[in-house]
Amino acid sequence: MAFHITTPEFSQTIQQALDTLHPNCDPEKPNLHLCPRLVSCDGPSLSVELEYDTKAWTSNPMGIVHGGVLALMLDNAMGLTCYCIYGHFTPTISMNLTYARPVALNETVRLRVTTLLAGGTTAQLQAQIYLPGQEERVLVSASGVYCSRTRS
């Protein structure tokens, strides 16, 4: 990857982006931001770990977190990572999801984003949702391709 950023720089960039993009986020009220919290990141590998709380308003009729809400979490997290790498919004080109296990309501979940490629035209990322302390037990996973170039 052509990007060289230290972990403290990347952490600061991510926290600033979260504060700017989600200034008055209230996880108790339905919103498209879902109020992520930065857990950790690694600048050299361009990886990010976020935490989310699953609330009752995210439920589907079966009483678990709706798949669309999980897709939103994954897309927003990969998009946030791209935004912090490139310094501008990077539209989603494609995203593939695998729902391996149900995600319970009223839980704190972790989401790890790994950057596979940060190129001049596209970025390729992958992400997984899991419970804290159970990283090997993936609940939902995704891969995404994002348009990294700026409009001309």
Short mmCIF file of C-alpha atoms in Angstrom, two decimals:
data_model
loop_
_atom_site.label_atom_id
_atom_site.label_comp_id
_atom_site.label_asym_id
_atom_site.label_seq_id
_atom_site.Cartn_x
_atom_site.Cartn_y
_atom_site.Cartn_z
CA MET A 1 0.00 0.00 0.00
CA ALA A 2 1.20 3.49 -0.80
CA PHE A 3 -0.16 4.97 2.44
CA HIS A 4 2.15 5.36 5.39
CA ILE A 5 0.48 6.56 8.55
CA THR A 6 1.37 6.00 12.16
CA THR A 7 -1.12 4.49 14.56
CA PRO A 8 -1.43 7.71 16.62
CA GLU A 9 -2.06 9.74 13.43
CA PHE A 10 -4.61 7.22 12.18
CA SER A 11 -6.34 7.11 15.57
CA GLN A 12 -6.59 10.90 15.65
CA THR A 13 -7.95 10.98 12.09
CA ILE A 14 -10.59 8.35 12.88
CA GLN A 15 -11.69 10.05 16.10
CA GLN A 16 -11.94 13.42 14.33
CA ALA A 17 -14.00 11.82 11.54
CA LEU A 18 -16.33 10.18 14.07
CA ASP A 19 -16.77 13.50 15.90
CA THR A 20 -17.38 15.38 12.64
CA LEU A 21 -19.65 12.85 10.93
CA HIS A 22 -21.64 11.91 14.06
CA PRO A 23 -21.60 15.01 16.31
CA ASN A 24 -24.85 14.43 18.23
CA CYS A 25 -25.24 10.69 17.89
CA ASP A 26 -27.79 9.19 20.28
CA PRO A 27 -27.71 5.37 20.16
CA GLU A 28 -31.13 5.21 21.84
CA LYS A 29 -32.83 6.87 18.86
CA PRO A 30 -33.06 5.38 15.37
CA ASN A 31 -30.35 6.87 13.17
CA LEU A 32 -28.24 5.89 10.18
CA HIS A 33 -24.96 6.38 12.03
CA LEU A 34 -25.46 3.76 14.76
CA CYS A 35 -23.01 5.70 16.97
CA PRO A 36 -19.73 3.77 16.58
CA ARG A 37 -16.95 4.08 19.16
CA LEU A 38 -13.27 3.66 18.31
CA VAL A 39 -11.72 0.72 20.16
CA SER A 40 -8.36 0.51 18.41
CA CYS A 41 -6.61 0.95 15.10
CA ASP A 42 -3.31 0.25 13.41
CA GLY A 43 -1.89 2.86 11.06
CA PRO A 44 0.60 0.73 9.11
CA SER A 45 -2.02 -1.93 8.26
CA LEU A 46 -4.90 0.59 7.95
CA SER A 47 -7.11 -1.54 10.20
CA VAL A 48 -9.81 -0.26 12.55
CA GLU A 49 -11.83 -1.77 15.37
CA LEU A 50 -15.13 -0.15 16.37
CA GLU A 51 -17.78 -0.92 18.94
CA TYR A 52 -21.56 -0.61 18.53
CA ASP A 53 -24.53 -1.19 20.82
CA THR A 54 -27.46 -3.11 19.35
CA LYS A 55 -30.68 -1.48 20.48
CA ALA A 56 -34.33 -2.59 20.38
CA TRP A 57 -35.01 -0.27 17.43
CA THR A 58 -32.59 -2.35 15.28
CA SER A 59 -34.81 -5.46 15.61
CA ASN A 60 -36.33 -7.52 12.85
CA PRO A 61 -39.59 -9.50 13.38
CA MET A 62 -37.57 -12.48 14.72
CA GLY A 63 -36.25 -10.39 17.63
CA ILE A 64 -32.62 -10.17 16.46
CA VAL A 65 -30.72 -7.36 14.75
CA HIS A 66 -32.07 -6.74 11.26
CA GLY A 67 -29.71 -7.77 8.44
CA GLY A 68 -30.03 -4.34 6.85
CA VAL A 69 -28.81 -2.70 10.06
CA LEU A 70 -25.82 -5.06 10.12
CA ALA A 71 -25.09 -4.21 6.46
CA LEU A 72 -25.27 -0.53 7.39
CA MET A 73 -22.77 -1.05 10.22
CA LEU A 74 -20.34 -2.85 7.94
CA ASP A 75 -20.67 -0.39 5.04
CA ASN A 76 -20.37 2.65 7.31
CA ALA A 77 -17.29 1.21 9.03
CA MET A 78 -15.52 0.33 5.79
CA GLY A 79 -16.53 3.71 4.35
CA LEU A 80 -15.23 5.50 7.46
CA THR A 81 -11.92 3.69 7.09
CA CYS A 82 -11.66 4.77 3.44
CA TYR A 83 -12.63 8.33 4.37
CA CYS A 84 -9.76 8.42 6.88
CA ILE A 85 -7.28 6.96 4.40
CA TYR A 86 -8.15 9.21 1.46
CA GLY A 87 -9.50 12.33 3.17
CA HIS A 88 -12.76 12.32 1.20
CA PHE A 89 -15.91 10.27 0.82
CA THR A 90 -15.47 7.05 -1.16
CA PRO A 91 -18.71 5.69 -2.62
CA THR A 92 -19.39 1.98 -2.31
CA ILE A 93 -18.97 0.10 -5.60
CA SER A 94 -19.91 -3.33 -4.28
CA MET A 95 -20.35 -5.15 -1.01
CA ASN A 96 -20.86 -8.85 -0.26
CA LEU A 97 -22.15 -10.06 3.08
CA THR A 98 -22.32 -13.38 4.89
CA TYR A 99 -24.65 -13.71 7.85
CA ALA A 100 -23.08 -16.59 9.77
CA ARG A 101 -24.90 -16.25 13.10
CA PRO A 102 -27.72 -14.11 14.52
CA VAL A 103 -26.78 -10.90 16.32
CA ALA A 104 -28.68 -10.39 19.57
CA LEU A 105 -30.31 -7.17 20.68
CA ASN A 106 -29.03 -5.14 23.62
CA GLU A 107 -25.46 -6.36 23.12
CA THR A 108 -22.21 -4.56 22.49
CA VAL A 109 -20.61 -5.86 19.32
CA ARG A 110 -17.20 -5.25 17.82
CA LEU A 111 -16.47 -4.67 14.19
CA ARG A 112 -12.99 -5.05 12.69
CA VAL A 113 -12.13 -3.50 9.32
CA THR A 114 -9.04 -4.63 7.43
CA THR A 115 -7.77 -2.79 4.37
CA LEU A 116 -6.68 -5.23 1.68
CA LEU A 117 -5.87 -2.67 -1.02
CA ALA A 118 -5.72 1.12 -0.94
CA GLY A 119 -5.19 2.00 -4.58
CA GLY A 120 -5.52 5.10 -6.71
CA THR A 121 -8.84 4.06 -8.21
CA THR A 122 -10.37 1.60 -5.76
CA ALA A 123 -9.98 0.38 -2.23
CA GLN A 124 -10.79 -3.16 -1.13
CA LEU A 125 -11.68 -3.88 2.48
CA GLN A 126 -13.10 -6.66 4.60
CA ALA A 127 -14.93 -6.47 7.91
CA GLN A 128 -16.27 -8.81 10.57
CA ILE A 129 -18.75 -8.38 13.41
CA TYR A 130 -18.15 -10.40 16.58
CA LEU A 131 -18.70 -10.20 20.32
CA PRO A 132 -15.91 -8.67 22.44
CA GLY A 133 -13.50 -11.39 23.52
CA GLN A 134 -14.83 -13.80 20.87
CA GLU A 135 -12.96 -12.62 17.77
CA GLU A 136 -12.77 -16.13 16.31
CA ARG A 137 -16.59 -16.48 16.37
CA VAL A 138 -17.60 -14.22 13.48
CA LEU A 139 -21.28 -13.31 13.39
CA VAL A 140 -21.34 -11.37 10.12
CA SER A 141 -18.62 -10.71 7.56
CA ALA A 142 -18.38 -8.48 4.51
CA SER A 143 -16.05 -7.47 1.73
CA GLY A 144 -16.36 -4.16 -0.01
CA VAL A 145 -14.93 -2.24 -2.94
CA TYR A 146 -14.92 1.57 -2.72
CA CYS A 147 -14.19 4.24 -5.34
CA SER A 148 -11.09 6.00 -4.01
CA ARG A 149 -10.46 8.60 -6.70
CA THR A 150 -11.80 12.11 -6.43
CA ARG A 151 -14.27 13.48 -8.91
CA SER A 152 -12.75 15.41 -11.76
#
